[in-house]
Short mmCIF file of C-alpha atoms in Angstrom, two decimals:
data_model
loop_
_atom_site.label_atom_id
_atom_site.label_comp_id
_atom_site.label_asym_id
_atom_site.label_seq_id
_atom_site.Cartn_x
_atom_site.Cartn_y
_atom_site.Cartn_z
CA UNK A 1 -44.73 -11.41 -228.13
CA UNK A 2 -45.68 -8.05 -229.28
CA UNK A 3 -48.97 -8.95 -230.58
CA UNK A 4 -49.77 -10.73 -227.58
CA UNK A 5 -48.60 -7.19 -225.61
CA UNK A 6 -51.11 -4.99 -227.39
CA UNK A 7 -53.99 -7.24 -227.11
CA UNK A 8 -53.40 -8.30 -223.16
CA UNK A 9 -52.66 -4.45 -222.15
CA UNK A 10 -55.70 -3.09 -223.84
CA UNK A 11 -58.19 -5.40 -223.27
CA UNK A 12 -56.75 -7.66 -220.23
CA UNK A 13 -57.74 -10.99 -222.76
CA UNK A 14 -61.44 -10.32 -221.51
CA UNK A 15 -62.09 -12.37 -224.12
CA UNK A 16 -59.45 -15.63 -223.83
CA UNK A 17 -63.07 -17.13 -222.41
CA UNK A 18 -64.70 -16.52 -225.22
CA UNK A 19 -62.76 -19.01 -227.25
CA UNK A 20 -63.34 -21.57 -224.07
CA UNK A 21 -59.86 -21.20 -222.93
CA UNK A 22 -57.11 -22.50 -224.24
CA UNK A 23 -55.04 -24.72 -222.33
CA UNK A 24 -51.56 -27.10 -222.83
CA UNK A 25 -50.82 -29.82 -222.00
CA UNK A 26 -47.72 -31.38 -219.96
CA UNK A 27 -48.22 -35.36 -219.69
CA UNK A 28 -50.81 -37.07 -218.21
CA UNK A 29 -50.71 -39.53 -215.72
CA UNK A 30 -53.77 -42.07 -213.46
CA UNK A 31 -53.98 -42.66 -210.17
CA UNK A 32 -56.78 -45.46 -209.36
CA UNK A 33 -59.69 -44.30 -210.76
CA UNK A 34 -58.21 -40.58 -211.21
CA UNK A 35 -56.84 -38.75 -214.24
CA UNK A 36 -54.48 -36.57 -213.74
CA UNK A 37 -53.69 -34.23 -217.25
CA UNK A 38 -50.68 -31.91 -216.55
CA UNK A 39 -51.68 -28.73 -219.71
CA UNK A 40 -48.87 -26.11 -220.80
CA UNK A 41 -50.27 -22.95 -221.43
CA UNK A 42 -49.47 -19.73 -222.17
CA UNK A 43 -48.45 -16.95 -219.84
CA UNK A 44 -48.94 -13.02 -220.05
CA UNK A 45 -46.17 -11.19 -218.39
CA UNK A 46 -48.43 -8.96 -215.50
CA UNK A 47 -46.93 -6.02 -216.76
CA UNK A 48 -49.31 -6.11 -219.93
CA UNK A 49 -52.27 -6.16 -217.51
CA UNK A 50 -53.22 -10.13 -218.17
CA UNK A 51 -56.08 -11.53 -216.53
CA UNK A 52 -56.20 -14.81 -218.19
CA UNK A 53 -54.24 -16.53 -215.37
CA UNK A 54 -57.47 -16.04 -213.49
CA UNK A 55 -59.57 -17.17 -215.94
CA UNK A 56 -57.78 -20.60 -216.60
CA UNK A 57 -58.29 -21.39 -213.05
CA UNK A 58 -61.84 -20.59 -212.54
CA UNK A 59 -61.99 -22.40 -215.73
CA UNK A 60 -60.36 -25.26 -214.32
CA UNK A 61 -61.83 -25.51 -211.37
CA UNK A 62 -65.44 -25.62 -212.64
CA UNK A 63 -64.25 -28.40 -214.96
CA UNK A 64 -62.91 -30.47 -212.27
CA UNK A 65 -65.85 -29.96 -210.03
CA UNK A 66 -68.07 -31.34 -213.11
CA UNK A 67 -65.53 -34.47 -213.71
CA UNK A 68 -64.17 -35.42 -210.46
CA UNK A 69 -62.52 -38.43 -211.99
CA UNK A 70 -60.09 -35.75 -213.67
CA UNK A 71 -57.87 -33.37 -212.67
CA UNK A 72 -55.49 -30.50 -214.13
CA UNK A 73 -52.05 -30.02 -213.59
CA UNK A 74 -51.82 -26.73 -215.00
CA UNK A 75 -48.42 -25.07 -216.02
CA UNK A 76 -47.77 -21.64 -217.54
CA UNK A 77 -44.73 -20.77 -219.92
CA UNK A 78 -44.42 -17.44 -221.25
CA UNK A 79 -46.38 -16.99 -224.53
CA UNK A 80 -42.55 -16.07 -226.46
CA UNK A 81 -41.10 -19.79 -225.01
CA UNK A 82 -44.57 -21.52 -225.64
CA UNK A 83 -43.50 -23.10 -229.27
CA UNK A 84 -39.52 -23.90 -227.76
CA UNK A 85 -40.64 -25.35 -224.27
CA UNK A 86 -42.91 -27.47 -226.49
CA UNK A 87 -40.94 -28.28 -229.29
CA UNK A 88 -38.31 -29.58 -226.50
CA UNK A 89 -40.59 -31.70 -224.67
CA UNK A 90 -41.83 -33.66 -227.83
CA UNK A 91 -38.86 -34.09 -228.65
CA UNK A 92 -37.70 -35.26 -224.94
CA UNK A 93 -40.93 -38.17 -225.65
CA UNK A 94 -42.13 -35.69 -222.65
CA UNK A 95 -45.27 -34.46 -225.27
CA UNK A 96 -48.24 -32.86 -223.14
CA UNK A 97 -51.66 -33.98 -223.11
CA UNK A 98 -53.25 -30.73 -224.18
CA UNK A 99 -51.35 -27.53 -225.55
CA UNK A 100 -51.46 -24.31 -226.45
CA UNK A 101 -49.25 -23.10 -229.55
CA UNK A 102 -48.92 -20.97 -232.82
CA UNK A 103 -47.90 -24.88 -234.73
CA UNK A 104 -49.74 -27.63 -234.94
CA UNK A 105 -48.61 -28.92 -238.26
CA UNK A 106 -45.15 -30.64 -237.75
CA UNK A 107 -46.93 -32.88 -234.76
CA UNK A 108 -50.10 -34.07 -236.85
CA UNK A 109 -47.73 -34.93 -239.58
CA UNK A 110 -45.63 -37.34 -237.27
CA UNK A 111 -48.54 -38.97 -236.23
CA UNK A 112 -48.69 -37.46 -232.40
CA UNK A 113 -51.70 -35.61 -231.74
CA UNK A 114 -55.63 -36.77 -231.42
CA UNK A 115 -57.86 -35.48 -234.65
CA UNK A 116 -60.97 -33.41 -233.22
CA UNK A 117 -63.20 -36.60 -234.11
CA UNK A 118 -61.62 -38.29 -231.36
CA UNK A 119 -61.92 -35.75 -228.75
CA UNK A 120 -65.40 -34.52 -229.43
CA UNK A 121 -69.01 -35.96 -230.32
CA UNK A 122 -70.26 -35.25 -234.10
CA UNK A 123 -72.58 -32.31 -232.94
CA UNK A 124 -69.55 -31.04 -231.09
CA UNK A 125 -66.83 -30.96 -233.47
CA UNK A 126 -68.98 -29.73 -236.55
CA UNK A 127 -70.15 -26.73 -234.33
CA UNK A 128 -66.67 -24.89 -235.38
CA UNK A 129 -66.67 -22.27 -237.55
CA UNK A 130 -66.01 -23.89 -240.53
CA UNK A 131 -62.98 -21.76 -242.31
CA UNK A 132 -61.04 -21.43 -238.79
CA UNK A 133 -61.52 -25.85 -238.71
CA UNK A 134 -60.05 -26.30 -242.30
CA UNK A 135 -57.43 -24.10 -241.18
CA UNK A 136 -56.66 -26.57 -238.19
CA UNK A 137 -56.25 -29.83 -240.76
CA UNK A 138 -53.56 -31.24 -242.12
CA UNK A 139 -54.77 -34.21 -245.22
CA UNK A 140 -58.61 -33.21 -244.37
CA UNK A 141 -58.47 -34.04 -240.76
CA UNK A 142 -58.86 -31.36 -238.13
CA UNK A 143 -56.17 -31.56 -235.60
CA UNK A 144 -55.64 -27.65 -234.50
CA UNK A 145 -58.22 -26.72 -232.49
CA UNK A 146 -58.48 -22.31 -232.60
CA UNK A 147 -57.80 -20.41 -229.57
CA UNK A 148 -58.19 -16.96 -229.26
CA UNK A 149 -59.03 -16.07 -232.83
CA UNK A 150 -59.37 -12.99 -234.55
CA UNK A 151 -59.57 -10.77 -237.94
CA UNK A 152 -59.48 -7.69 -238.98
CA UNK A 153 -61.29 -5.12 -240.55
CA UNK A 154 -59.99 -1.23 -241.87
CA UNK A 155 -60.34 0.96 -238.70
CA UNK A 156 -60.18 4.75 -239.36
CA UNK A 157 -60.11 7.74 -237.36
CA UNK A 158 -63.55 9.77 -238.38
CA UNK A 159 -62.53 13.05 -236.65
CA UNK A 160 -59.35 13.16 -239.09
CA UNK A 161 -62.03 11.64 -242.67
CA UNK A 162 -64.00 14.88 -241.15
CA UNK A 163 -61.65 17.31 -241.01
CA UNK A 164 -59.95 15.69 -244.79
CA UNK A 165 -63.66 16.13 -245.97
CA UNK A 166 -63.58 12.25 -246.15
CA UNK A 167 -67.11 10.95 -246.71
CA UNK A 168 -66.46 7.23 -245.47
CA UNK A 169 -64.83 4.45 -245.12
CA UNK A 170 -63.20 3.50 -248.97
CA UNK A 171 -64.46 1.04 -250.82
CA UNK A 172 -61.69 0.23 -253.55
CA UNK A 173 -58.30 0.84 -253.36
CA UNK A 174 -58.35 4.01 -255.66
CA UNK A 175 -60.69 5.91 -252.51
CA UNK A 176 -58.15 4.49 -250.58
CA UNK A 177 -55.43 6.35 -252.18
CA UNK A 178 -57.68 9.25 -252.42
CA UNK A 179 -58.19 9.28 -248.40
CA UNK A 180 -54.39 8.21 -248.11
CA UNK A 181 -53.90 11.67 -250.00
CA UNK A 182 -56.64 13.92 -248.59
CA UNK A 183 -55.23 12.83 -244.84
CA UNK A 184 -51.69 13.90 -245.90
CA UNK A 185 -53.41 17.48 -247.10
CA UNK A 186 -54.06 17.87 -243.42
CA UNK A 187 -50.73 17.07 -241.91
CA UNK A 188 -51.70 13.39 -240.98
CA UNK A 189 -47.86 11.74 -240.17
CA UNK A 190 -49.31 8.39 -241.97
CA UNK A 191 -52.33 8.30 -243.57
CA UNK A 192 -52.17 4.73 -244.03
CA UNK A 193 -50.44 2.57 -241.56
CA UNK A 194 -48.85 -0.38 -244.11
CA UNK A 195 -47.72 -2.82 -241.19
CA UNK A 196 -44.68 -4.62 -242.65
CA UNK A 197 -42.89 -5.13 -239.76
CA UNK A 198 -41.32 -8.15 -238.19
CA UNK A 199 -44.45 -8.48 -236.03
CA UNK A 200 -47.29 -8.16 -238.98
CA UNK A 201 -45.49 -8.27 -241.77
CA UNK A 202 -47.14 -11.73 -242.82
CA UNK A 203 -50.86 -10.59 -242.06
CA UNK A 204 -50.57 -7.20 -243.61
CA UNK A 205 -49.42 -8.79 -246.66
CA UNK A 206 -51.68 -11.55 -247.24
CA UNK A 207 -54.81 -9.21 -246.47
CA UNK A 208 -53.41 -7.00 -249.70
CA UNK A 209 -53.00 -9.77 -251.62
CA UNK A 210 -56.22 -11.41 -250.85
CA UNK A 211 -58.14 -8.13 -252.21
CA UNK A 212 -56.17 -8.37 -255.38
CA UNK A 213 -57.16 -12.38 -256.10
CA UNK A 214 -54.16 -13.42 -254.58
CA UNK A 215 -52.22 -15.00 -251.81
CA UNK A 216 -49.64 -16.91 -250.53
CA UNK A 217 -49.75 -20.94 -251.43
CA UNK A 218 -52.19 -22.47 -254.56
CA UNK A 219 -54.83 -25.68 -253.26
CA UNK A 220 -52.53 -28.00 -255.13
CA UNK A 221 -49.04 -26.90 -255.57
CA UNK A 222 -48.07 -25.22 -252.13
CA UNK A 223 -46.69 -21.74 -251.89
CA UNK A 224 -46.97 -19.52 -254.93
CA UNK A 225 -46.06 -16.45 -253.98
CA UNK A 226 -45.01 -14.95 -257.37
CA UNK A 227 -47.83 -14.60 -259.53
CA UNK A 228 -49.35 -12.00 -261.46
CA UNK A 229 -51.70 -10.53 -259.11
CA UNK A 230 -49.19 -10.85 -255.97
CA UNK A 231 -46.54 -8.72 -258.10
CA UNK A 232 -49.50 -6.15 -258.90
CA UNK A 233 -50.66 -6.14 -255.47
CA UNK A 234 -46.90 -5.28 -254.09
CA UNK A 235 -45.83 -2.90 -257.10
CA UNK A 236 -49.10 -1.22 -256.29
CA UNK A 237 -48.10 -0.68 -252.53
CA UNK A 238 -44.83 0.21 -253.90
CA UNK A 239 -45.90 3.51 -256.11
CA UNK A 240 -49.13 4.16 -255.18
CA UNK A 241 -48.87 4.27 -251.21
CA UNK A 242 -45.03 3.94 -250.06
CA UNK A 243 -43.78 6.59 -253.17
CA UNK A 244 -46.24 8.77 -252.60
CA UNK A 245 -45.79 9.50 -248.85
CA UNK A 246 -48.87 7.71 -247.98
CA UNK A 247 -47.68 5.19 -245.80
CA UNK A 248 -44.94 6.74 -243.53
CA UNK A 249 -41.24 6.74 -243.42
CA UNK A 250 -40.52 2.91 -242.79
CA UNK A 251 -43.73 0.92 -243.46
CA UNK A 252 -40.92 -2.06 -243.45
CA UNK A 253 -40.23 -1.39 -239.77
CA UNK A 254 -43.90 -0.57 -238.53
CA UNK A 255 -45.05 -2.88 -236.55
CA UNK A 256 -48.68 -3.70 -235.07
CA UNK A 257 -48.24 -2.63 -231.51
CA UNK A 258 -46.60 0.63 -233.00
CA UNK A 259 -48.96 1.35 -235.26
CA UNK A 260 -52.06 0.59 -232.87
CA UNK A 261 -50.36 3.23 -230.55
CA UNK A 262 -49.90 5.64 -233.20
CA UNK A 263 -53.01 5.36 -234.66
CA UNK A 264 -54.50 6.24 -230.95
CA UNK A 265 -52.16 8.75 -231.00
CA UNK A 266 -53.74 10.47 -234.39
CA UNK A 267 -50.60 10.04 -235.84
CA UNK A 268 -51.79 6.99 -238.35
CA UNK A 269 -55.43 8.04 -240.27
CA UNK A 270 -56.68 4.40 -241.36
CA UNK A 271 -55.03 0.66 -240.46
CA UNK A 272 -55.95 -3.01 -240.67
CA UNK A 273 -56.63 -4.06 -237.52
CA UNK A 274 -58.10 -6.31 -234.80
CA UNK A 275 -61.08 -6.32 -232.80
CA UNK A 276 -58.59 -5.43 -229.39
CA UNK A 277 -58.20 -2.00 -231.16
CA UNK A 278 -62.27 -1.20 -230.60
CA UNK A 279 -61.04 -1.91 -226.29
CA UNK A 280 -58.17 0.38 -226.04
CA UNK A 281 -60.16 3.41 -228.44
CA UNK A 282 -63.50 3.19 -226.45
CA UNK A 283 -61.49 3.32 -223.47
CA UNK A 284 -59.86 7.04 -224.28
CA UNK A 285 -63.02 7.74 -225.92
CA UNK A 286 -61.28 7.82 -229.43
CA UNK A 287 -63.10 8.61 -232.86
CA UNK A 288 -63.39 5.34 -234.95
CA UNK A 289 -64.86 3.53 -237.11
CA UNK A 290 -64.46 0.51 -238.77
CA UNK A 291 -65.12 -1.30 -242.53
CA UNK A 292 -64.66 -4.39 -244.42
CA UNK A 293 -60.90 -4.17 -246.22
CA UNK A 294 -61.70 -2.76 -249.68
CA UNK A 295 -60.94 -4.78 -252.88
CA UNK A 296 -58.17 -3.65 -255.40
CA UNK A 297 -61.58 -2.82 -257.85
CA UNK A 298 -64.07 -2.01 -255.29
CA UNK A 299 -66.07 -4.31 -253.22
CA UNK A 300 -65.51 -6.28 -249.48
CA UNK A 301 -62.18 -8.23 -249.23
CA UNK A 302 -61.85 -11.63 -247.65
CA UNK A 303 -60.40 -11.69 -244.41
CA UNK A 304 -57.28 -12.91 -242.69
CA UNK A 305 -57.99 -15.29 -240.38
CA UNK A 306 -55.70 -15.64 -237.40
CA UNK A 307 -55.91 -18.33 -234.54
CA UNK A 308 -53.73 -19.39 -231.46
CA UNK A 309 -54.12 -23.73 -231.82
CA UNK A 310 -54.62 -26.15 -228.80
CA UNK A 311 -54.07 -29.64 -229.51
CA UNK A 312 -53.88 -32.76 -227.80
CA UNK A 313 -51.62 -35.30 -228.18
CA UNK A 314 -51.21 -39.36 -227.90
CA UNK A 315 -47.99 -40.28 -226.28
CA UNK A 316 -50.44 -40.65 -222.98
CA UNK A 317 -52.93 -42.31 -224.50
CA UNK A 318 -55.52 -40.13 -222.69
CA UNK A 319 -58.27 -39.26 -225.72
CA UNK A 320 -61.00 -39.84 -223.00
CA UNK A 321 -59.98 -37.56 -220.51
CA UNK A 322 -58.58 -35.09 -222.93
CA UNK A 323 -61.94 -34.71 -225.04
CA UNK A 324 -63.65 -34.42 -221.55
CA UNK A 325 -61.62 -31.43 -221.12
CA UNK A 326 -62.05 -29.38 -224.88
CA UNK A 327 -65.41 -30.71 -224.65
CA UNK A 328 -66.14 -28.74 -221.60
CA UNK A 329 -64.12 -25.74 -222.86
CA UNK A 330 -66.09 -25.75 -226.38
CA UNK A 331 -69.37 -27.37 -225.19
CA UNK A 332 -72.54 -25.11 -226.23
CA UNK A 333 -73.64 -24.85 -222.82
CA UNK A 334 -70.44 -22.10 -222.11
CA UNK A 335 -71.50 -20.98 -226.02
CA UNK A 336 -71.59 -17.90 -224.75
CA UNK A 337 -68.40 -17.50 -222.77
CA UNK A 338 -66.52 -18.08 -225.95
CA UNK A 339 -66.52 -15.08 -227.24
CA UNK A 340 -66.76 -10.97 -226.67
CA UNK A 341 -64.76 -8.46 -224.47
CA UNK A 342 -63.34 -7.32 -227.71
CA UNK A 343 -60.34 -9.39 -227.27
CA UNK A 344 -61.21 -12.44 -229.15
CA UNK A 345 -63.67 -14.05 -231.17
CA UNK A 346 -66.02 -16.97 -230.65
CA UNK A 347 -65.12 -20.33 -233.01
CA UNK A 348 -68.31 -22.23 -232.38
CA UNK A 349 -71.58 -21.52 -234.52
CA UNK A 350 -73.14 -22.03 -231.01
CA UNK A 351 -71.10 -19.50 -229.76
CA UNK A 352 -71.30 -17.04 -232.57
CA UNK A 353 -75.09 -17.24 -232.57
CA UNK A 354 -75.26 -16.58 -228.69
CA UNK A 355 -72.89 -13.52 -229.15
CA UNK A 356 -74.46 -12.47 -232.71
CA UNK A 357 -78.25 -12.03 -230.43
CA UNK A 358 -76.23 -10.22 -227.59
CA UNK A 359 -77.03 -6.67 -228.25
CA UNK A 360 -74.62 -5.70 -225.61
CA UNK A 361 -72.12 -7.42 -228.15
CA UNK A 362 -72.71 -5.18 -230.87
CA UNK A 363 -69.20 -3.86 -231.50
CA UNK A 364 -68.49 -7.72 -232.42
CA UNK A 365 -70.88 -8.40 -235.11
CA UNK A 366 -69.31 -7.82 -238.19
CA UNK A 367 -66.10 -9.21 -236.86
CA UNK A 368 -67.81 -11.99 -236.15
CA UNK A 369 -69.95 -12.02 -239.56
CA UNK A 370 -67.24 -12.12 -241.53
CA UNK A 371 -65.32 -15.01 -240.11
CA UNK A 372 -67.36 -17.74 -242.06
CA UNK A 373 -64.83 -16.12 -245.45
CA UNK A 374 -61.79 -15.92 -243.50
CA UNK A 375 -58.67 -17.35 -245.21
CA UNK A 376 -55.77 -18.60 -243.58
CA UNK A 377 -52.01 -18.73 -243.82
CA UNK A 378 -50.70 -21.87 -244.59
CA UNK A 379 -50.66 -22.83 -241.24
CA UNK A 380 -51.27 -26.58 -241.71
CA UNK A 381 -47.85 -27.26 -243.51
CA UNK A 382 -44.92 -27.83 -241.60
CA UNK A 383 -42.75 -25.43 -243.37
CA UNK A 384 -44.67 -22.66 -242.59
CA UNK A 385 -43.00 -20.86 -239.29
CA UNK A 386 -39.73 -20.92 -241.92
CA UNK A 387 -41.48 -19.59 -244.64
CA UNK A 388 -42.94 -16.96 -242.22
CA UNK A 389 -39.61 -15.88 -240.80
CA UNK A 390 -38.71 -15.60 -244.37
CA UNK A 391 -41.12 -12.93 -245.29
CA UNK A 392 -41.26 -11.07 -242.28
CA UNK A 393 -37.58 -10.54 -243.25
CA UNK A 394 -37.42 -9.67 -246.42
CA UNK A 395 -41.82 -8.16 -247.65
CA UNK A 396 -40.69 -5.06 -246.77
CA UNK A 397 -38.02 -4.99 -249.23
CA UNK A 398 -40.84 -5.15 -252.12
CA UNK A 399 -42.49 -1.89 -251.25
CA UNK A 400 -39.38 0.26 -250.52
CA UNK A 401 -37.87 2.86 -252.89
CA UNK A 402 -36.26 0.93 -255.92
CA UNK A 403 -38.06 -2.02 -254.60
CA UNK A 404 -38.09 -4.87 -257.06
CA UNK A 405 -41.61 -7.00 -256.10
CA UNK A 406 -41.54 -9.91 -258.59
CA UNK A 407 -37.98 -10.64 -257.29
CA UNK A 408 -38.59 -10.58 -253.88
CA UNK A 409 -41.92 -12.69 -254.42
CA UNK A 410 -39.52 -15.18 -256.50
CA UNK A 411 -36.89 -15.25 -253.43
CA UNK A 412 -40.04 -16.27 -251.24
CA UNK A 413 -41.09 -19.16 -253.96
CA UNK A 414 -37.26 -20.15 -253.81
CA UNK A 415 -37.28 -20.41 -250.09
CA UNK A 416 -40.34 -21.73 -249.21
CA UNK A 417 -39.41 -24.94 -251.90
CA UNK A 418 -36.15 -25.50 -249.98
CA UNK A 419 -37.80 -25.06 -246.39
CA UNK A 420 -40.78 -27.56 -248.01
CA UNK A 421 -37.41 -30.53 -248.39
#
């Protein structure tokens, strides 16, 4: 839950609207002529400032006021028992209507949820950003629909560049080196913040890999994790940031909350991170700025994607009432509730447009231009929360002093085959 910790304390999920709020399902049941869908969603612990309980139910409530014929049953689980609770109830033949989770994958491939073609109209469903809907298929059919989704960019502190008699933001990975090494001239604890921690581990990775022609799984064959340009990426890491002092102490043990904090802090110079950083700097009034990642030979990277996933599911036999529902929450007409607040980021077109023409939105724009390229984890195969654990347990291991990268990359392949059985 420590992602979702940053994000709701800095920002209070301003921006869980933006992505038409994501709500889960619990069954659904009819009364005469009324619908009744029960959704499990996620809940934000108040201590991390949430707001988005609020938001579901004004949400809600204007829904129901537009469909009288339907109503919510609305239930909240916290965000770290979302995936269990759910898992459980499938598995109980208790399967929600509508719900929020981080997998999709292992229900579309048993046959349980509603594609997006039978909850929305054709003008509806091709409104989604296109990368973030490929992400949600499984076989060429889009059954995750994105929730509060994001990507990141290479956030710096300018007052520290200043000071190092850094020009800019770097553009290839040798100026990143070069401001890694200028920053440590000045006394800065961690010039680069390498996030390879159990909470990041898997985005920090894949967003160095995909600026070296790399990544994590190959259109036909699955996960590939040890080729030649993912052992180059991690040796890389491994002598030219991690040896070098560059990166910290224990890049394998930072973790995205802690490095968000540090970098606030002045302790970390330049980061990959998300737009919820720009909330939580603007507040304090912090020195930033932020740039495309940089390519290993100079050049913008392609983004990570990342997405939260609602989906709806059959057991109930409710498509009508549930594409009523996501319809409302995605229609263009609340376009322009789906995004901003710096918290998360629209996943319409519609949406995108609305927010893209908002000058008040400005801070959002290149977040939100670059989300056409964003590539995803391999979230549409069921192995994948395995294979996940799998390197947030052992990436780290790659970068570390005497650090063997093509071995651990050849441990992932090994595991990720077994965990694909």
């Amino acid at each position: 839950m420590r992602r979702r910790q940053f994000l709701t304390n800095s920002a209070g999920l301003t921006g869980a609207s933006a992505l038409g709020l994501g709500l889960g399902l619990g069954a659904c049941s009819s009364g005469g002529d009324t619908t009744t869908l029960k959704l499990l969603v996620a809940s934000y612990d108040k201590s991390v400032g949430s707001s988005i309980g609020d938001q579901w139910d004004g949400l809600v409530a204007a829904f129901e006021k537009a469909h009288p014929t339907v109503k919510i049953a609305l239930e909240r689980v916290p965000f770290d028992k979302l995936d269990r609770t759910l898992a459980r109830r499938v598995k109980d033949g208790d399967a929600p209507d509508i719900a929020q989770s981080n997998v999709f994958a292992p229900y579309a491939e048993d046959d349980q949820l509603y594609g997006a073609s039978d909850l929305f109209d054709i003008r509806t469903e091709a409104d989604f950003t296109r990368s973030y809907a490929e992400a949600g298929s499984v076989k060429h059919v889009q059954y995750g629909i994105p929730f509060l989704a994001s990507t990141p960019r290479l956030f710096y502190n300018t007052a520290l560049f200043k000071q190092a008699g850094i020009s800019g933001a770097p553009t290839s990975w040798d100026e990143l080196r070069s401001a890694a090494q200028a920053l440590k001239g000045i006394g800065v604890k961690t010039p680069y913040g390498l996030q390879l921690g159990p909470e990041a581990a898997e985005d920090e990775t894949l967003s160095w890999m995909l600026a070296d022609e790399g990544g994590y799984a190959a259109l036909a064959t699955g996960y590939d994790f040890h080729t030649a340009s993912n052992v180059r990426t991690m040796t890389w890491l491994r002598d030219e940031l991690v040896a070098k002092g560059l990166a910290g102490a224990d890049p394998a043990g930072l973790d995205r909350t802690a490095a968000y904090e540090q970098f606030l802090r002045g302790g970390i110079g330049m980061l990959i991170a998300h737009p919820v950083l720009m909330g939580a700097a603007d507040k304090v009034k912090f020195p930033y700025a932020h740039a495309a990642f940089p390519t290993r030979r100079g050049g913008a990277a392609a983004p990570v994607g990342l997405s939260d996933w609602l989906m709806a599911f059959k057991q109930n036999g409710h498509s009508d009432a549930c594409g009523k529902f996501l319809s409302h929450l995605y229609g263009r007409k609340s376009a322009k509730a789906y995004g901003g607040g710096q918290a998360a980021l629209p996943v319409t077109s519609s949406a995108s447009s609305a927010l893209r023409a908002d000058a008040a939105q400005r801070p959002l724009w290149k977040f939100i231009d670059q989300m056409p390229q964003a590539q995803f984890q391999p979230v549409g195969l069921r192995s994948w929360p395995t294979v996940r654990a799998t390197i947030r347990k052992e990436i780290g291991a790659a970068v570390t002093k005497g650090g063997d990268p093509g071995a651990v990359l050849k441990s992932l392949d090994a595991k990720a085959a077994r965990a694909e059985l």
